[in-house]
Every structure is written in C-alpha cells, then in structure tokens.
GROMACS .gro file of C-alpha atoms in nm:
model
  151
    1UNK     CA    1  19.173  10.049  27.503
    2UNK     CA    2  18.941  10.217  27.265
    3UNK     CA    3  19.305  10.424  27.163
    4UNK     CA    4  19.482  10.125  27.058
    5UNK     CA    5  19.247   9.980  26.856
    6UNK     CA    6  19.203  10.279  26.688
    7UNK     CA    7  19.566  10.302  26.610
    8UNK     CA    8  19.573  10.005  26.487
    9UNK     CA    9  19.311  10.030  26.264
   10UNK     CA   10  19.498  10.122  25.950
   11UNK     CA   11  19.719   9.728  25.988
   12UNK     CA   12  19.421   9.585  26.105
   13UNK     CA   13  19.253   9.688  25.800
   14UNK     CA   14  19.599   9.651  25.565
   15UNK     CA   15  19.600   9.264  25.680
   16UNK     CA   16  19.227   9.230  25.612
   17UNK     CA   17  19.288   9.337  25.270
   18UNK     CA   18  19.584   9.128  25.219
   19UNK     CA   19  19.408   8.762  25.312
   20UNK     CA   20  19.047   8.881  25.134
   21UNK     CA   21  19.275   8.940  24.809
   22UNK     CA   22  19.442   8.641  24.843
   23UNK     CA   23  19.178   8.471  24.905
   24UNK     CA   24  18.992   8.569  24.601
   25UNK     CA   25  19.287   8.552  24.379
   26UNK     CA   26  19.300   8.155  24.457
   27UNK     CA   27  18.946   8.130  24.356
   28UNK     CA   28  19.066   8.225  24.044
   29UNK     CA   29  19.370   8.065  23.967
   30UNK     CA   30  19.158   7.760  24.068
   31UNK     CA   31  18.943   7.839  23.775
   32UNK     CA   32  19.182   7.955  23.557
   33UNK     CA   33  19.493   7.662  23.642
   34UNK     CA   34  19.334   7.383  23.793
   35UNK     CA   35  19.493   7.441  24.109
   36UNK     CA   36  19.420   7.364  24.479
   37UNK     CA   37  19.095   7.166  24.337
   38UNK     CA   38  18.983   7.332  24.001
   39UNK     CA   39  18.659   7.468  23.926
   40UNK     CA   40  18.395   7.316  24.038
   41UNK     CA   41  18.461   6.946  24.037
   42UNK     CA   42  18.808   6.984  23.932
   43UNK     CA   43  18.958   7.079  23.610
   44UNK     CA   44  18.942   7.425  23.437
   45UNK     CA   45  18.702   7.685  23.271
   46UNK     CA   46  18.701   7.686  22.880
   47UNK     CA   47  18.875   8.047  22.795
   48UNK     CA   48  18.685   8.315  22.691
   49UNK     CA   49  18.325   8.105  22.785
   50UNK     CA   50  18.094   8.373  22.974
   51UNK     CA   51  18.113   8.424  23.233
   52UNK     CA   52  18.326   8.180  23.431
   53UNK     CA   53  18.633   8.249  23.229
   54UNK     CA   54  18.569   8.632  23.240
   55UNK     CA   55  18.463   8.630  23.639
   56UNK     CA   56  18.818   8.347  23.677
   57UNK     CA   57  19.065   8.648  23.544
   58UNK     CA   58  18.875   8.914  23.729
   59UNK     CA   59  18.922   8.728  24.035
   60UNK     CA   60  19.299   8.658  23.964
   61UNK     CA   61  19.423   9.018  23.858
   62UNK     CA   62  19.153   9.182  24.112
   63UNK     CA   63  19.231   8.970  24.369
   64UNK     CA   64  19.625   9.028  24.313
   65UNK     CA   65  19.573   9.403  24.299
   66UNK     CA   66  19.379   9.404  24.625
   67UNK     CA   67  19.615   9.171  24.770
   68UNK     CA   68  19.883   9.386  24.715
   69UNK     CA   69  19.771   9.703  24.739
   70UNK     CA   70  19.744   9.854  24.394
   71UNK     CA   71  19.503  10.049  24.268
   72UNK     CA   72  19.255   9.895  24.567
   73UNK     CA   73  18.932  10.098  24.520
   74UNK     CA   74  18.922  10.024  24.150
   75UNK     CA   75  18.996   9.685  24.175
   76UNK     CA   76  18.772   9.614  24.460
   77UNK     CA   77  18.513   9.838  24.277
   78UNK     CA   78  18.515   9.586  23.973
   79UNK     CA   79  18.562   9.252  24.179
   80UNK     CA   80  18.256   9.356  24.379
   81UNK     CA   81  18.028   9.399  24.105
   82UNK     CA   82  18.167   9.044  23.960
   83UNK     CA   83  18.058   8.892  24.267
   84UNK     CA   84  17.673   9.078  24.249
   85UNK     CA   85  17.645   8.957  23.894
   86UNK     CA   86  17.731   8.637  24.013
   87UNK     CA   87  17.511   8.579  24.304
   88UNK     CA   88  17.183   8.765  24.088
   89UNK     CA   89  17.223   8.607  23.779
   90UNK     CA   90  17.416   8.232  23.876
   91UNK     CA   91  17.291   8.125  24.242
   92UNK     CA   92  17.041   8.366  24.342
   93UNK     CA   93  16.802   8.209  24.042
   94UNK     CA   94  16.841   7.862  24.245
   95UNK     CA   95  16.692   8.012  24.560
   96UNK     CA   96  16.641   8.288  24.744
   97UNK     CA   97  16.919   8.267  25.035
   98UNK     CA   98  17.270   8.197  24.983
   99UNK     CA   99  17.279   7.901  25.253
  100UNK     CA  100  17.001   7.716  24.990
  101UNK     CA  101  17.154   7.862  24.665
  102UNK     CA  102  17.526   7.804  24.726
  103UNK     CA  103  17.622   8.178  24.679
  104UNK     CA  104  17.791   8.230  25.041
  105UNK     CA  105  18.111   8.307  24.857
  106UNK     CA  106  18.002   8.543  24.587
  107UNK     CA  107  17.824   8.721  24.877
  108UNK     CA  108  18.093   8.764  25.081
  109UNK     CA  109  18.298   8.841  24.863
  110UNK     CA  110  18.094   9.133  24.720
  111UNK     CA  111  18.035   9.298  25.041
  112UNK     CA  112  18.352   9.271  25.195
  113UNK     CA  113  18.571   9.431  24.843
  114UNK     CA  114  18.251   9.664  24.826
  115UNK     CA  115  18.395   9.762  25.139
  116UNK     CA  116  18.794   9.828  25.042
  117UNK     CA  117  18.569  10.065  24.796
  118UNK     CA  118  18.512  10.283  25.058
  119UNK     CA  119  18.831  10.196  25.335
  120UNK     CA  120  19.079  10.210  25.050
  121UNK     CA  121  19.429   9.997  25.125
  122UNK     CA  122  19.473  10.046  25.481
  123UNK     CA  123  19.839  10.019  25.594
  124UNK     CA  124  20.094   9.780  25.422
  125UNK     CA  125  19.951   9.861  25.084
  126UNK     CA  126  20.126   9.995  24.760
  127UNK     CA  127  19.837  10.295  24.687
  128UNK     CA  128  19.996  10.415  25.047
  129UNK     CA  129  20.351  10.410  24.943
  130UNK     CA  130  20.255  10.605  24.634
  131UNK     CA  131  20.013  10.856  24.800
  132UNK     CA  132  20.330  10.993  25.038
  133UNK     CA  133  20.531  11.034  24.743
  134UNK     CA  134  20.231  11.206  24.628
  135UNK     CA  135  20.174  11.417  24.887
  136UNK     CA  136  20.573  11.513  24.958
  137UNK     CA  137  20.563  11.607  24.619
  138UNK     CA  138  20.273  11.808  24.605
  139UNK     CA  139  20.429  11.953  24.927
  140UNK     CA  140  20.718  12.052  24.807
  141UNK     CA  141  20.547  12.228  24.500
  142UNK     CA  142  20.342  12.426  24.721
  143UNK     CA  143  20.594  12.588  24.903
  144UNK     CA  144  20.761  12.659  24.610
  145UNK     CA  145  20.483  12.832  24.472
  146UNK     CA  146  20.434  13.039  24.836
  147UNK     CA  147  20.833  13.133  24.815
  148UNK     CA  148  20.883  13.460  24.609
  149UNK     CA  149  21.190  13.374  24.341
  150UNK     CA  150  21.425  13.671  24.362
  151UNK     CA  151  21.605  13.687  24.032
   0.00000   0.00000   0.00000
C-alpha cells in the first residue's frame, strides 16, 4: 500500500498545486475584476492603493504561475510571504487567532505555497517539462565531453 502511495506522490502533489494556485489566483482576480463576488463586499481594489492592489496582482500572476507550473518555488516563495504580511500586519492586529481575526485564508495560504517552496511542482507541472529538457541536454553534453574527438 505504502508503494502506491508513494508512487503517486509526485500527481498527488502536481494536483495539489494545481487547485491551491487556482484557488489563489481567484482571490485575486476577485480583487482585481470584481469577479465571483469582488473584494470584500463586492466591487474592486483602487490600483496601485497598498497593499490590496499590490497583494490582488501577486495573487493573480503567483497564483497562475503555481497553477501552472512555472517557475513554482519562486512564485510560491513570493505569494507566501504576501500572505505573512497579510495575516501580521492586516488581521493578526484584530486578534490573536485567525478563527477571531478573520485571517484563515492568508494563513493557509502562506503555509501551504511555503510548502511548494520546498516540494517544488510535483508532476503535471511546466518547471518538470523544462527540467528533462534540461537534464537530456546536460546529458548529452556530458558524454560529449567524456568521448575523445578524433580529428
């Protein structure tokens, strides 16, 4: 059992990253577009206000990136620290736990891309499809540097 889970780890992982991207990409489009809702209590952020019109694109564009794939530890690396400044300087002020200060989300969110930091894509990911042309190529240069050229 223990064999098949592990083998499956990389999708498992791949699918993870997929939905938490998405999911964090709506958040900001929500901001951003007024879509599915708005910001909070409908409507839009003002562009270029700090920081919900800064954290709104960082959430789009990281959340896209994660979502599909590309360039996943950086982009999780910067929507992670969005999410800390969030919760410490916008709801953690309110209260102390996020259940009283309304910061479930930036919490979450944090954590979990804090952790694509360190799992990187998984399976199904663009960074993967470039790393094995990476690695073929670097291959192939490598034996080419082992093979004597006779002239």
């Amino acid at each position: 059992m223990t064999g098949r889970l592990n083998s499956a780890q990389p999708y498992a992982l791949g699918l993870f990253r997929i939905v938490i991207g998405l999911l964090f990409a709506c958040h900001g489009a929500a901001s951003l577009f007024g879509v599915l809702g708005g910001a909070a209590g409908g409507g839009t952020v003002d562009a270029g206000t700090w920081p919900g019109w800064y954290a709104a694109v960082i959430q789009l564009v990281g959340g896209g990136l994660v979502a599909l794939g590309l360039g996943t530890r950086a982009a999780a690396f910067i929507s992670s620290g969005s999410m800390a400044y969030a919760y410490f300087k916008v709801h953690q002020p309110e209260a102390l736990w996020p259940m009283q200060n309304g910061g479930e989300a930036s919490a979450i969110f944090c954590w979990t891309m804090l952790l694509l930091v360190f799992t990187g894509s998984g399976a199904l990911g663009i960074d993967r499809l470039f790393a094995s042309r990476g690695e073929s190529g670097a291959k192939a240069e490598s034996e080419s540097e082992r093979t004597p050229v006779a002239a």
